[in-house]
Structures are given as C-alpha cells and as structure tokens.
Short mmCIF file of C-alpha atoms (C1' of nucleotides) in Angstrom, two decimals:
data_model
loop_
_atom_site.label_atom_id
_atom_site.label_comp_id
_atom_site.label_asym_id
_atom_site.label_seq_id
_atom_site.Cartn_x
_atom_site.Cartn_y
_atom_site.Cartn_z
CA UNK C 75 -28.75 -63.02 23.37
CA UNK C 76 -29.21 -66.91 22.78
CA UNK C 77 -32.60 -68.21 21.38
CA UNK C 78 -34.88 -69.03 23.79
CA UNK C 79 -33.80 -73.15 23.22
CA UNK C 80 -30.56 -72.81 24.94
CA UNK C 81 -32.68 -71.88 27.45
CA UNK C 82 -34.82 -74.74 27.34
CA UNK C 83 -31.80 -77.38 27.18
CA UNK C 84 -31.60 -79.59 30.28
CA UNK C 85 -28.95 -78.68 32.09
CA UNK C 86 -26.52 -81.00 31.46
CA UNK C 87 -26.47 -80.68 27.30
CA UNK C 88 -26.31 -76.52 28.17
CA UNK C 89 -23.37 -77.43 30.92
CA UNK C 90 -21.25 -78.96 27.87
CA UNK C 91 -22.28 -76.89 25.46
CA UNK C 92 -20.63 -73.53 27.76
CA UNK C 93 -17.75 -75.49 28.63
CA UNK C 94 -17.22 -76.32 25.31
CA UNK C 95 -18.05 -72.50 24.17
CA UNK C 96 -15.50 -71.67 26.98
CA UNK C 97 -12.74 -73.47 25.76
CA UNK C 98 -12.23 -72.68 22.85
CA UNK C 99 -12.87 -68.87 23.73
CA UNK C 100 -10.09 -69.07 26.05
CA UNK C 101 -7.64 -70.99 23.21
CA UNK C 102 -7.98 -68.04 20.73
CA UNK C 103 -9.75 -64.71 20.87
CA UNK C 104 -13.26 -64.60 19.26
CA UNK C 105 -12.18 -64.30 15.62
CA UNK C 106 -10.09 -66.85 15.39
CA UNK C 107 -12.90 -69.30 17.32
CA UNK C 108 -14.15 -71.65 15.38
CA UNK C 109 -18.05 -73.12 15.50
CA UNK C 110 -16.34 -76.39 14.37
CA UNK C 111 -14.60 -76.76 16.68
CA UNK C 112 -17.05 -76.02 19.63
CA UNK C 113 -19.79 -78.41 18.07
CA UNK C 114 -17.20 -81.04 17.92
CA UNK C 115 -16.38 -80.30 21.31
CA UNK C 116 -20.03 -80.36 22.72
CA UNK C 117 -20.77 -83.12 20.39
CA UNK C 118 -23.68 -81.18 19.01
CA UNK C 119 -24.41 -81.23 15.52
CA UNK C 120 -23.74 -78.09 13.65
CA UNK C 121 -27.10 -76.54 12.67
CA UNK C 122 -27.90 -77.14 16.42
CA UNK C 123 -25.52 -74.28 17.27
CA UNK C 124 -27.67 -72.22 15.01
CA UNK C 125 -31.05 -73.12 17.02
CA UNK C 126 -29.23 -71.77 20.14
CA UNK C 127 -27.24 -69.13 18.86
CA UNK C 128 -27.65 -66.11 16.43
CA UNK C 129 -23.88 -66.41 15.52
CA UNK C 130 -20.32 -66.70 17.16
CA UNK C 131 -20.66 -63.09 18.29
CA UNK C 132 -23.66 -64.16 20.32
CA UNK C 133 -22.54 -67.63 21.84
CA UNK C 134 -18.49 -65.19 23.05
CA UNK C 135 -21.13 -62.23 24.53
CA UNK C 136 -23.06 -64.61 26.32
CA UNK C 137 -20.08 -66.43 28.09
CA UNK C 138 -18.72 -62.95 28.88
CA UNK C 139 -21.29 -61.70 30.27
CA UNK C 140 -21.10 -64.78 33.11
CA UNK C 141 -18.04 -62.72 33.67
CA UNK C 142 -19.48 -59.66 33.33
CA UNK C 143 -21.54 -60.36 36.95
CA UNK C 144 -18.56 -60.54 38.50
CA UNK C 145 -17.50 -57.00 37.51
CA UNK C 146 -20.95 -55.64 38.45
CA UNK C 147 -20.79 -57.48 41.75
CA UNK C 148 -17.29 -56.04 42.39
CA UNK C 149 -18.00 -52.34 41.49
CA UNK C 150 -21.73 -52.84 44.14
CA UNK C 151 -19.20 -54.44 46.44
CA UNK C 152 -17.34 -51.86 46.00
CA UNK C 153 -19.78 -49.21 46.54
CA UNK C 154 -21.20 -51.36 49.40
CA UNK C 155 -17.87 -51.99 51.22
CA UNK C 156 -16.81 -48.48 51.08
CA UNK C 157 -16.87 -47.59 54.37
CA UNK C 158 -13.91 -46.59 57.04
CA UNK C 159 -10.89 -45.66 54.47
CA UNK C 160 -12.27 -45.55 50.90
CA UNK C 161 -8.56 -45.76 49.99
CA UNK C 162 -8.06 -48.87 51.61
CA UNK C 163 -10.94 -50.51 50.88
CA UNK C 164 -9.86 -50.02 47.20
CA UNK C 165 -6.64 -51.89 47.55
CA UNK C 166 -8.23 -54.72 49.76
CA UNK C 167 -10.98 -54.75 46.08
CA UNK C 168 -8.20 -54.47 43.68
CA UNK C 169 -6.34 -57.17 44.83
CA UNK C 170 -9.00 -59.43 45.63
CA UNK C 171 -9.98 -58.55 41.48
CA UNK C 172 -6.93 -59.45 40.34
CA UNK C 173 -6.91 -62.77 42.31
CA UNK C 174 -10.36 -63.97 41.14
CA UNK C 175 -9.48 -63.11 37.49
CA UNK C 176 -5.83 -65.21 37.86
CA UNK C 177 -7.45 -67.74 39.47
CA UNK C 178 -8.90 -69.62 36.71
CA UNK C 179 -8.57 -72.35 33.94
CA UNK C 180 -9.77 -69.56 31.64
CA UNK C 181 -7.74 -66.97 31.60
CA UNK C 182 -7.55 -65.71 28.29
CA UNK C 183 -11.14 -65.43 28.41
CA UNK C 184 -10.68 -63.66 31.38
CA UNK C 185 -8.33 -61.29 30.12
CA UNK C 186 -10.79 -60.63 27.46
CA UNK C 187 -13.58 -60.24 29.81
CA UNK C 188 -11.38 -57.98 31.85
CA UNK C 189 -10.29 -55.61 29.19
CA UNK C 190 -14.14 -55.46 27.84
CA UNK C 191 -14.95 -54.31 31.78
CA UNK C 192 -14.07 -51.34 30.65
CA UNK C 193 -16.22 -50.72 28.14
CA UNK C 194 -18.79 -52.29 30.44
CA UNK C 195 -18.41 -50.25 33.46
CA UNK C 196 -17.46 -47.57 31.65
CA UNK C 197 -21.20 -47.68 29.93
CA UNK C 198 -22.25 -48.84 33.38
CA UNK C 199 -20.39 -44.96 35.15
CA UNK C 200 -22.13 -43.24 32.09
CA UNK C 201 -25.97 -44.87 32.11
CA UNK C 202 -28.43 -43.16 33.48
CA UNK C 203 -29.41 -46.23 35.82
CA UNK C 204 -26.07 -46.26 37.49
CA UNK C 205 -26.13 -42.66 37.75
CA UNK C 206 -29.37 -43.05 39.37
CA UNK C 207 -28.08 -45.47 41.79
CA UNK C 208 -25.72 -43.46 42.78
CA UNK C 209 -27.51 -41.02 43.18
CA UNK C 210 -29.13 -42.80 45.72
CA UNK C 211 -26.20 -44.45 47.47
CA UNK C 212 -24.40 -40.81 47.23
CA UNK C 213 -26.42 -39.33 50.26
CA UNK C 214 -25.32 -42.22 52.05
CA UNK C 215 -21.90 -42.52 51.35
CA UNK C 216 -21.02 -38.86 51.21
CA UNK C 217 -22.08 -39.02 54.79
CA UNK C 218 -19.46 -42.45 55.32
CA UNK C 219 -16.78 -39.65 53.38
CA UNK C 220 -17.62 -36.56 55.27
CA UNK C 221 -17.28 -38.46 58.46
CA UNK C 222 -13.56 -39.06 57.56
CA UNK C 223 -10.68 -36.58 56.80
CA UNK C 224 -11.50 -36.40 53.22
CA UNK C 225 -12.30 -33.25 51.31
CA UNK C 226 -15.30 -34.59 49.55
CA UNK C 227 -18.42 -32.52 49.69
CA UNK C 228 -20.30 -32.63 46.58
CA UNK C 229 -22.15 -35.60 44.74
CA UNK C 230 -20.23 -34.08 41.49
CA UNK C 231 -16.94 -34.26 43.52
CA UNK C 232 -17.62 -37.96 44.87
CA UNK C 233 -18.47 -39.42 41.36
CA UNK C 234 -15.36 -37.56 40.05
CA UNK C 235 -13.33 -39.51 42.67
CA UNK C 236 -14.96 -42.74 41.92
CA UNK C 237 -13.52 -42.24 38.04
CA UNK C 238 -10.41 -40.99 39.36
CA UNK C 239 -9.64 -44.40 41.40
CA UNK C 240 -11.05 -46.67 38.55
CA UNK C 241 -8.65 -45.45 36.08
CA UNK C 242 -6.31 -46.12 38.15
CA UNK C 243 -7.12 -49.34 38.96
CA UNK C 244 -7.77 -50.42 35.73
CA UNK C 245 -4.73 -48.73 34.59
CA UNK C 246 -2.73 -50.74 36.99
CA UNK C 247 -4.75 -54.10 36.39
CA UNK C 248 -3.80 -53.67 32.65
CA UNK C 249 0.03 -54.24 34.00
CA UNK C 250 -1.22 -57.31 35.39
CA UNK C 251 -3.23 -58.90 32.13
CA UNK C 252 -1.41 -57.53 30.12
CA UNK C 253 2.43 -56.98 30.56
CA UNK C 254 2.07 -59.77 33.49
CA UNK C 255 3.40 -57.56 36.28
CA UNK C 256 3.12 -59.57 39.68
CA UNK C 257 0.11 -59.39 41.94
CA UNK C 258 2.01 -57.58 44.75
CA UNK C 259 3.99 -55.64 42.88
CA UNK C 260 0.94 -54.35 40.70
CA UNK C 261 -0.62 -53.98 44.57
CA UNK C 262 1.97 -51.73 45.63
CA UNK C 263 1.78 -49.57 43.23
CA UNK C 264 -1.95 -49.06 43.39
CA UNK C 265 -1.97 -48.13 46.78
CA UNK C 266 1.61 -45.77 46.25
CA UNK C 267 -0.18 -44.37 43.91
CA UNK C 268 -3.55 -43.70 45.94
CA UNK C 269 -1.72 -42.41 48.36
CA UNK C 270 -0.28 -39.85 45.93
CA UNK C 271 -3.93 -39.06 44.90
CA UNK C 272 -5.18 -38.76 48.83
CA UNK C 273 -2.26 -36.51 49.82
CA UNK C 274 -2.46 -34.39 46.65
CA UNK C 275 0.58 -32.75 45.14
CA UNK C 276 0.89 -28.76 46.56
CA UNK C 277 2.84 -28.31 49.00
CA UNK C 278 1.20 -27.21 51.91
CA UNK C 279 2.84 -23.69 53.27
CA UNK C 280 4.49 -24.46 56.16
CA UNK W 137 5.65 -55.58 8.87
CA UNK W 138 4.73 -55.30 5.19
CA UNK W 139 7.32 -56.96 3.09
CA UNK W 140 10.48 -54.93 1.02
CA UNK W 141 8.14 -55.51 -2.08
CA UNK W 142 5.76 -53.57 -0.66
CA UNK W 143 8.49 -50.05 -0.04
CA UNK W 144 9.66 -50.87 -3.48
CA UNK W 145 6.36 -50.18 -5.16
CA UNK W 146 6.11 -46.74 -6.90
CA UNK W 147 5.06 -43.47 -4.52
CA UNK W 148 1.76 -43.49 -6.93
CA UNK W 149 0.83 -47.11 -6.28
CA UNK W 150 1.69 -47.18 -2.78
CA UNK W 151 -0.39 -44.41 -2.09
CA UNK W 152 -3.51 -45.61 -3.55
CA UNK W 153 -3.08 -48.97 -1.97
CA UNK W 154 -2.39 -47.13 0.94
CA UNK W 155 -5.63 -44.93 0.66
CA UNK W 156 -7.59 -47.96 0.17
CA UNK W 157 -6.21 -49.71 2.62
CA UNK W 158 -7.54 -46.78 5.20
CA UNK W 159 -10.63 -46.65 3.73
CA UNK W 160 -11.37 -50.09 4.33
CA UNK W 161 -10.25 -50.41 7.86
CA UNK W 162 -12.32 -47.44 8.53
CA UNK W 163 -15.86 -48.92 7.33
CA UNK W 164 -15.05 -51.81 9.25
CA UNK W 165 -13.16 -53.73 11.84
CA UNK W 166 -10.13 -55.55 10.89
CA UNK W 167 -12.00 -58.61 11.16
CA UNK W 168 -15.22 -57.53 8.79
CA UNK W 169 -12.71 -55.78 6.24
CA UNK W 170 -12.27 -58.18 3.60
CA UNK W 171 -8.90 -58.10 1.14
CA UNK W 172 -11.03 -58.38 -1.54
CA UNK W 173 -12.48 -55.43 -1.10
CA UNK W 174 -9.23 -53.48 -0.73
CA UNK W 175 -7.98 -55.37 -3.94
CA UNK W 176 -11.04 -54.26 -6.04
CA UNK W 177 -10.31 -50.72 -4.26
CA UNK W 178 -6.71 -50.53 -5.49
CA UNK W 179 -7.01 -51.67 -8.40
CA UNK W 180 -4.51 -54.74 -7.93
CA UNK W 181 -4.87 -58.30 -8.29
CA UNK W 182 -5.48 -60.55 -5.23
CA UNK W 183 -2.16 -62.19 -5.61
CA UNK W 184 -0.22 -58.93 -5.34
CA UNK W 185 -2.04 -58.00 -1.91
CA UNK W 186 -0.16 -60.83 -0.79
CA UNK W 187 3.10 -60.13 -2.22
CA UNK W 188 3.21 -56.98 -0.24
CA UNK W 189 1.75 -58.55 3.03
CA UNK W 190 1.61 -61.43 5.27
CA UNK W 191 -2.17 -60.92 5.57
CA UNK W 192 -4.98 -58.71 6.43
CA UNK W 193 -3.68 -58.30 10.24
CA UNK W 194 -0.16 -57.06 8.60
CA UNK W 195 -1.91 -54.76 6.33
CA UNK W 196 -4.17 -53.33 9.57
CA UNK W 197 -1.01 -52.76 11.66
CA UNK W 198 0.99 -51.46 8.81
CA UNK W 199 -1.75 -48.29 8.41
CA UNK W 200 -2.47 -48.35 12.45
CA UNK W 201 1.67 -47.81 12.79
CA UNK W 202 1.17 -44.49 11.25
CA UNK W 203 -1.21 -42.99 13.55
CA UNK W 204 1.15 -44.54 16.66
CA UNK W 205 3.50 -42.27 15.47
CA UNK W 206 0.88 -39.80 16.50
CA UNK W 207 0.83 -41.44 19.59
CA UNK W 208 4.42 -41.23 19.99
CA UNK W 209 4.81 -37.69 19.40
CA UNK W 210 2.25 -36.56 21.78
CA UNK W 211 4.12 -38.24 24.34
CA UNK W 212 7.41 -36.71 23.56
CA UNK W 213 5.27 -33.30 23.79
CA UNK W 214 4.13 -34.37 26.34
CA UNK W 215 7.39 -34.60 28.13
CA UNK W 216 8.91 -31.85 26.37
CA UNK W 217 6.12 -29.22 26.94
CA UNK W 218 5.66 -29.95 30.52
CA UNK W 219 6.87 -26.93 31.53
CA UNK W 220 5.28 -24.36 34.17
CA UNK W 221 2.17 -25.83 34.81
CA UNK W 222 1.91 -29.91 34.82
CA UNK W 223 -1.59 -30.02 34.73
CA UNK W 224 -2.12 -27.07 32.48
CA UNK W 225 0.05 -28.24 29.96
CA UNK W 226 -2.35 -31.79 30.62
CA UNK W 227 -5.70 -29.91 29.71
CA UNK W 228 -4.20 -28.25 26.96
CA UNK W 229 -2.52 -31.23 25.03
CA UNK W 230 -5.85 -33.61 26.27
CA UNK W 231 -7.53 -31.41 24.04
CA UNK W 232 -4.92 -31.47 21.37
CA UNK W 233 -5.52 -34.77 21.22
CA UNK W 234 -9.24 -35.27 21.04
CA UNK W 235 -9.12 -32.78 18.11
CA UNK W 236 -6.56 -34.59 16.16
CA UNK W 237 -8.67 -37.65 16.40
CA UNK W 238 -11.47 -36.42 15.44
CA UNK W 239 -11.09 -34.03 12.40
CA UNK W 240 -10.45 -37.03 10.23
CA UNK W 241 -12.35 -38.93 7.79
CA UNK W 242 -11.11 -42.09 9.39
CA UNK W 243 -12.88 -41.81 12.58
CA UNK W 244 -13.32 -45.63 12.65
CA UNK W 245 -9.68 -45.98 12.00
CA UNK W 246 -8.62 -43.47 14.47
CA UNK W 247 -10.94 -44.69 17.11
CA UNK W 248 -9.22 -47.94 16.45
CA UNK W 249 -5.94 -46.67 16.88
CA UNK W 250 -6.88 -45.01 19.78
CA UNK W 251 -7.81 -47.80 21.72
CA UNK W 252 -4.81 -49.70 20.59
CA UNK W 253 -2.81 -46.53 21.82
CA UNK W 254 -3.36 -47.78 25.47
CA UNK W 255 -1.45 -50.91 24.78
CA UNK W 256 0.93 -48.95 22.54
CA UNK W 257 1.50 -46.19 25.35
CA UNK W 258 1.54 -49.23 27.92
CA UNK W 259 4.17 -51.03 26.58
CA UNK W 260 6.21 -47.65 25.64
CA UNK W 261 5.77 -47.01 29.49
CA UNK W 262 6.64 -50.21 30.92
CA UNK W 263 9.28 -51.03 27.85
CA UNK W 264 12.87 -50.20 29.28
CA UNK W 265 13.56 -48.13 26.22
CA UNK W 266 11.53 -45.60 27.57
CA UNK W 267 12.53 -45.77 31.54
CA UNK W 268 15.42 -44.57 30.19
CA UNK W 269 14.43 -41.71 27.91
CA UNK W 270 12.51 -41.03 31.54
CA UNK W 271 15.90 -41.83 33.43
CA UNK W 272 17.32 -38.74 31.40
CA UNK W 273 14.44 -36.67 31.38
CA UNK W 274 13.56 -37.20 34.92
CA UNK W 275 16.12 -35.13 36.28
CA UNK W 276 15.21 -32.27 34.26
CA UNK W 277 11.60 -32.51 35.32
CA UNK W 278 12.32 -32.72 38.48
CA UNK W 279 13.77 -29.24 39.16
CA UNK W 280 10.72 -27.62 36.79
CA UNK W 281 8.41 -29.35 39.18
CA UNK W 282 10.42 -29.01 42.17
CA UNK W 283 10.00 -25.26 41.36
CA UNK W 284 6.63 -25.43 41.30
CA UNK W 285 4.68 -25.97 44.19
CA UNK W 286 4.16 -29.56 43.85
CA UNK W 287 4.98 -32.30 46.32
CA UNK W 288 7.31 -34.41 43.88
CA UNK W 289 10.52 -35.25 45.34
CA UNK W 290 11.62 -38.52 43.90
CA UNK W 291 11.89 -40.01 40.31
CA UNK W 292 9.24 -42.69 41.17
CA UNK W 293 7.01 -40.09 42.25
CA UNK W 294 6.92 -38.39 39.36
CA UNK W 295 6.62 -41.42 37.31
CA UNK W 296 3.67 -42.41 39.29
CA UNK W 297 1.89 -38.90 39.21
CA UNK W 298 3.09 -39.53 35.20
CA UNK W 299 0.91 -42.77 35.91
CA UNK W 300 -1.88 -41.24 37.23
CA UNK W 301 -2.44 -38.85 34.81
CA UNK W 302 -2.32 -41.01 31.54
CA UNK W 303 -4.92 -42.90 33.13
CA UNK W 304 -7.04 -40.30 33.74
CA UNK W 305 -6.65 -38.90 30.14
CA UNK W 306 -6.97 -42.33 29.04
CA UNK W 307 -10.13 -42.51 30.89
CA UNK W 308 -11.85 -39.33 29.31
CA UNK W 309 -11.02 -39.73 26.01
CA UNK W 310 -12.56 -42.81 25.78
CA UNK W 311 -16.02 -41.10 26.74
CA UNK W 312 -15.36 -38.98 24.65
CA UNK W 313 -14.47 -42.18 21.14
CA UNK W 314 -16.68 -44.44 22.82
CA UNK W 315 -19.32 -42.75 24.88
CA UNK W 316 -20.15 -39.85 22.55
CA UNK W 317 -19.26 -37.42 25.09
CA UNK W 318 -18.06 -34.07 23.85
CA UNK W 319 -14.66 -32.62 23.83
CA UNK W 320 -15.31 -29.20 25.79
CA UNK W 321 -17.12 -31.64 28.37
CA UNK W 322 -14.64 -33.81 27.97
CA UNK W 323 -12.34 -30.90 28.91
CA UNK W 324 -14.14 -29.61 31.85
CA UNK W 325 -14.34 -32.93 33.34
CA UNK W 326 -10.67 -33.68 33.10
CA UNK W 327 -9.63 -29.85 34.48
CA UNK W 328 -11.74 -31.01 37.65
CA UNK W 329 -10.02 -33.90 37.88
CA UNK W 330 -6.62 -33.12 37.68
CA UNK W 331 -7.47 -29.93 39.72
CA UNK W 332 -8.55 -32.73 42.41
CA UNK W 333 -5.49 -34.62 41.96
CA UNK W 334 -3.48 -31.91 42.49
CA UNK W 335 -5.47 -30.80 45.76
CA UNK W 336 -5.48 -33.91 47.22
CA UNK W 337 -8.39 -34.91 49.46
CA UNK W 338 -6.94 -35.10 52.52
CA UNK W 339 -8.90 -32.40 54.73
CA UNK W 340 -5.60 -29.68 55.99
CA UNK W 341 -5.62 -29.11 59.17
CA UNK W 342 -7.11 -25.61 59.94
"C1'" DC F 246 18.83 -60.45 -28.14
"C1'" DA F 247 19.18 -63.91 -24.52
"C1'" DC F 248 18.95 -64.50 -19.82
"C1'" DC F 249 17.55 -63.92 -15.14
"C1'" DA F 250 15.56 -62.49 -10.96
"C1'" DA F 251 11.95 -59.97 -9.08
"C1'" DA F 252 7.30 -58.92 -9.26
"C1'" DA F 253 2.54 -59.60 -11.01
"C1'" DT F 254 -1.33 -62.33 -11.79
"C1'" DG F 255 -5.60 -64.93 -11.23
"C1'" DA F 256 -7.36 -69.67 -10.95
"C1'" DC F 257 -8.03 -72.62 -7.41
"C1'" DA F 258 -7.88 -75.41 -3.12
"C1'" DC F 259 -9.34 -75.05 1.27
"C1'" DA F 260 -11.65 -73.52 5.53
"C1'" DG F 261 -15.27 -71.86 7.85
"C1'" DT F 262 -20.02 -69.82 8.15
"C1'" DG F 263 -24.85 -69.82 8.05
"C1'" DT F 264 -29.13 -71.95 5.76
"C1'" DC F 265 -32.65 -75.04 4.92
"C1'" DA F 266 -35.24 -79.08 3.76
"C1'" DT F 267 -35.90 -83.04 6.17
"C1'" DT F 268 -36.20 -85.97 10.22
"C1'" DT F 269 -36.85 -86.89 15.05
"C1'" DC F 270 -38.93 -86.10 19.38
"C1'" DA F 271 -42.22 -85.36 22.91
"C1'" DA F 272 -46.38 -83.61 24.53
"C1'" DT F 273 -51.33 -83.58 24.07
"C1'" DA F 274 -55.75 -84.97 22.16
"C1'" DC F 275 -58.78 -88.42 21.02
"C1'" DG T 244 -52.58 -96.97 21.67
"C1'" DT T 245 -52.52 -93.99 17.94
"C1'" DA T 246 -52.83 -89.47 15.49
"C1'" DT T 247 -51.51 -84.74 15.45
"C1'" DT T 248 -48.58 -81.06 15.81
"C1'" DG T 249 -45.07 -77.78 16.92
"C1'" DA T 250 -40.53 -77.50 18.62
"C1'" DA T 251 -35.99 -78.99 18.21
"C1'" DA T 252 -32.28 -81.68 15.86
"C1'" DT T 253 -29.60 -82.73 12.01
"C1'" DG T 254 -26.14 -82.60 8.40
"C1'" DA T 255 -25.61 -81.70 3.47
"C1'" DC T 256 -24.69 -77.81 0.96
"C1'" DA T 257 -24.25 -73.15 -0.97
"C1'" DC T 258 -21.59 -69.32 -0.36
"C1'" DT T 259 -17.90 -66.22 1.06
"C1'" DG T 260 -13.41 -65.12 1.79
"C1'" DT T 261 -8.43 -66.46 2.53
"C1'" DG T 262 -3.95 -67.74 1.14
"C1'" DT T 263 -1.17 -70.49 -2.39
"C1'" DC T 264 1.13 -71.47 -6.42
"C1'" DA T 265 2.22 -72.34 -11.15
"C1'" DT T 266 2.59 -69.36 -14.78
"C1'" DT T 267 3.37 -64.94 -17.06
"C1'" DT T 268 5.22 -60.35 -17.36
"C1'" DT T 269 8.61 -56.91 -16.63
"C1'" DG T 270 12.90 -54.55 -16.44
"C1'" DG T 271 17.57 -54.70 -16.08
"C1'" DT T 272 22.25 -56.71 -17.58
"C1'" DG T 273 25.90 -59.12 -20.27
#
DNA sequence: CACCAAAATGACACAGTGTCATTTCAATAC
DNA sequence: GTATTGAAATGACACTGTGTCATTTTGGTG
C-alpha cells in the first residue's frame, strides 16, 4: 500500500505521478521497470518516490489494483446480471471483458492485470467473504436458476457451475491476451463451448 | 537456450551447476535469485556462468524446460490413455499430476513451472504442430468416444470438450499450488465437476 | 615443444535501488 | 510579522548485482 503522502498529494502531482507509474508499467513488465525512469517521467525527485512508495512492488500493486475494480465490478455484475439465461448473460460479460481490457492505451498493463485476475478472483472464489456473499446472493439466484430449465439445485452445485464457466472464460480470454486470437472468434468459441457444457455430453436414450 | 559450452561441460560439472541452479530458483523467484549466488553454489567463477548462458532468464528456462517435458508427457498420456472412460481417465491423471508436483524438494520451482505450464500447454494447443498430432489422433478418439455414450460427433467437438476440460484441471490445480487446497479435495471437487460437465444442466424432459 | 582455439577467470564498469542527512515548506502559535 | 515545528522534498551516495572483457589456462595437434 502507498504511504499515507501519496495520499495527501494534490491531485494533480498524484495524476502525473500514476500516469507516469502507468507508463512505464505498460512499456516493460514490473522487473524490468525502472524508478528512474518513472521519477524522470513525473519529474519528481528520486527520494520522493520513496516518501510515497515502499518500493517498485508497491507503486505496480497499487496501479493494478485500479484494474483490479474492474474485475470485482465485472464478477458483481456478473452475479447481479445473471438473470434470464445464465449462459447468455456470460457471453454478453465475456465479450464486453475483453473489449474494456483491448480498449486501452495500456495494454500490457492490462494484460498483466488480466492474467493476475486470476489469482485475484481466484482468492476472491476461495475467501470466506465471497463465499459469504454468495451465500447470500445463492438463495436468490438459485431461485433466478430453478425458474429456468437448468438442473441446478444445490448451493454446492451453483458455486461449482460458477468455477466451471470462469475457467472457461478465462481459459478462452487467455487466447485473446495472450496468443491474440480475435474478439469474435475468441466469442464464438466461448459460447460453442457453453453450449457444450449446458447440453452435457451423454446421450440421452432415445 | 544455454550455449554449446554449456553441453560440452563434463556430466559431473553440469550436474552440480545444474543442482544449484534448481536450488536457487526454488528459494526464490527468477527475479530475487541472484547469479552470484548460484556461482558461489557451484563452485564456478562468475565469468563462466556467463560462458554457459545468456543470463539469469536463460539459466531459469533452461531448468524450467525440464519439468515441461513433464508437461509434455502428461499430455501425450493424456491422449494416449483416454480410453474407456474420458473423465475417469481425467480424475485419475489430475491426480497424477498434483502428486508429481508435489513430492519434490523444488516445490517453488515446480509451482513455477506449473504456472508457466498454462502458457506452455496454451501454445502446444493453439501451435499447429499439435492440431495436427490432434488431426491424427482425432479420428481414433472419436470412435472410443463415439462408443461411449457421449454426445461427441465432430473433431471440433471433441477439441472443445478437450478445451473444457484442461481448463477445469487447470483451474483446480491451481487451488490446490496456490490456494493450499488439498489434493483428495482437490480430487473430489474436480470428479463433481466433470461429472456435471458430462450431465449437462439442461433439465430432460420427463 | 610450439602453436592454437576453446574455455576459464575475476577485476571492473555500469546500472539501478534504497537510504539518509539536510533543506524546504506550510500551518499554527504567539 | 516572526518563531516553532512536523511533514514532506531532495539529491548525493552507499550498496548490490549484472554483464563484459582482457588476460590466463587448458588440452589437443602438427
């Protein structure tokens, strides 16, 4: 976390100061950053970055974590919006993800940010808070699920689902950041392939 | 890649450069590791380090290579196994896997290369090299499965439900490196899920 | 034994981090 | 208007670690 004086910047020295931390966290990943170069960017003096920051580490988390709002806001959106097809309102979120995160001057950060979601939701699906909120949105949302054709009945069987579809999504999202497959085609697939998982694979007898 | 230098050095020497080469990268991240504590470690002089590699990174992916060949191979199992029961022979290499990665002394290293595998298995999955091996395989596969009861008909289908299924492995084994989760949890988890997978959620008509 | 190429070696230049003693600033008291 | 004081600013510098390179060693060959 950043000292309490970036805190107490005015706004415009702090404004420079992130779009200078941004920059160069988008040029190369965190290691390769330099402090040099963002102080010479911000125009700060170098011990200044001290007085805001506890090191590198500390300025990169705090820029991510701007990011990181977005990925909590998408997975409450998500757990908001989930209502009518939970199948298709996954699609409409996945590619509406994948646009915000192209979208940008920043996209290496974003790529970063994006493949340290995981970790990030990942701790968010395993902490007890989530789980707790969940808890509380499950009565809610089992009723949204049981409404519809789907075979969901249990709270165990719902969260289960939830993991199920955000592998997949980030599994298909990694094609995107990573081995730059196109929007639409990364699109189709997701929804080919939630399709496969609504359906399910035995054959009915018929 | 290391340089010829390096494959020319003695079985005896390579080994212990080798050894502390892993023993490095395991207290550490690549980035913390420092050469001159794998130097002091081997017993060689700085200058040699770099007579055998471009740098640390070279080094890092040198000793990570060997554990992708893990990788690699419990892919091809994968494949070639998958026999009878899809998702059974799933469960039974997902644990296969978790054990191999964690009876080790390198956890740190392993852990590492596990979370490198997704790009690793990524690439191997998008790379044409292996949409071919799949090409040749696929036909094969597709009469075991076709004998089973499960709803695959076409290549892409299969290579989808392939898809789907890395994911979701991908998915518990990282609670399982990151999260602390354990393997026979781990297990359970992943049966249910691929047990829901296979179901499908769609409620059948009755 | 002379010669040569490949490999070994370690001193050193260089780059980048984090610290710290000192200075500046701004708010409050008198 | 001036003194006081704590917070923030500043940049020189010590320190750590990387990669280079001129020099030395080694092992093989005529």
């Amino acid at each position: 976390m950043p000292k309490q004086t970036f805190f107490n910047l005015d706004e415009d020295k702090r404004d420079t100061l992130i779009d200078a931390l941004k920059k160069e966290f988008s040029r190369v990943n965190v290691h390769e950053a330099s402090i040099s170069n963002i102080v010479k960017q911000a125009r700060i003096p170098r011990g200044s970055f001290y007085q805001y920051f506890d090191d590198k580490e500390d300025a990169f988390l705090y820029v991510l974590e701007s990011y990181g709002r977005v990925n909590k806001a998408w997975l409450m959106t998500y757990l908001e919006e989930t209502q009518g097809d939970l199948f298709e309102t996954s699609t409409r979120l996945f590619r509406r993800l994948l646009e915000s995160y192209s979208s940008t001057d920043h996209y290496q950060l974003f790529r970063h940010a994006f493949l340290n979601m995981n970790h990030k939701i990942e701790q968010a699906f395993t902490s007890d808070k989530l789980k707790d909120d969940l808890q509380q949105n499950m009565e809610e949302l089992v009723q949204y699920i049981d409404g519809s054709q789907l075979m969901i009945e249990t709270k165990e069987e719902l969260f289960h689902l939830l993991k199920i579809i955000k592998a997949v999504t980030f599994h298909n999202a990694i094609e995107v950041f990573v081995h730059q497959l196109s929007i639409d085609e990364a699109c189709q697939q997701y929804q080919l392939e939630l399709t496969m998982l609504k359906r399910g694979l035995l054959k009915k007898e018929s």
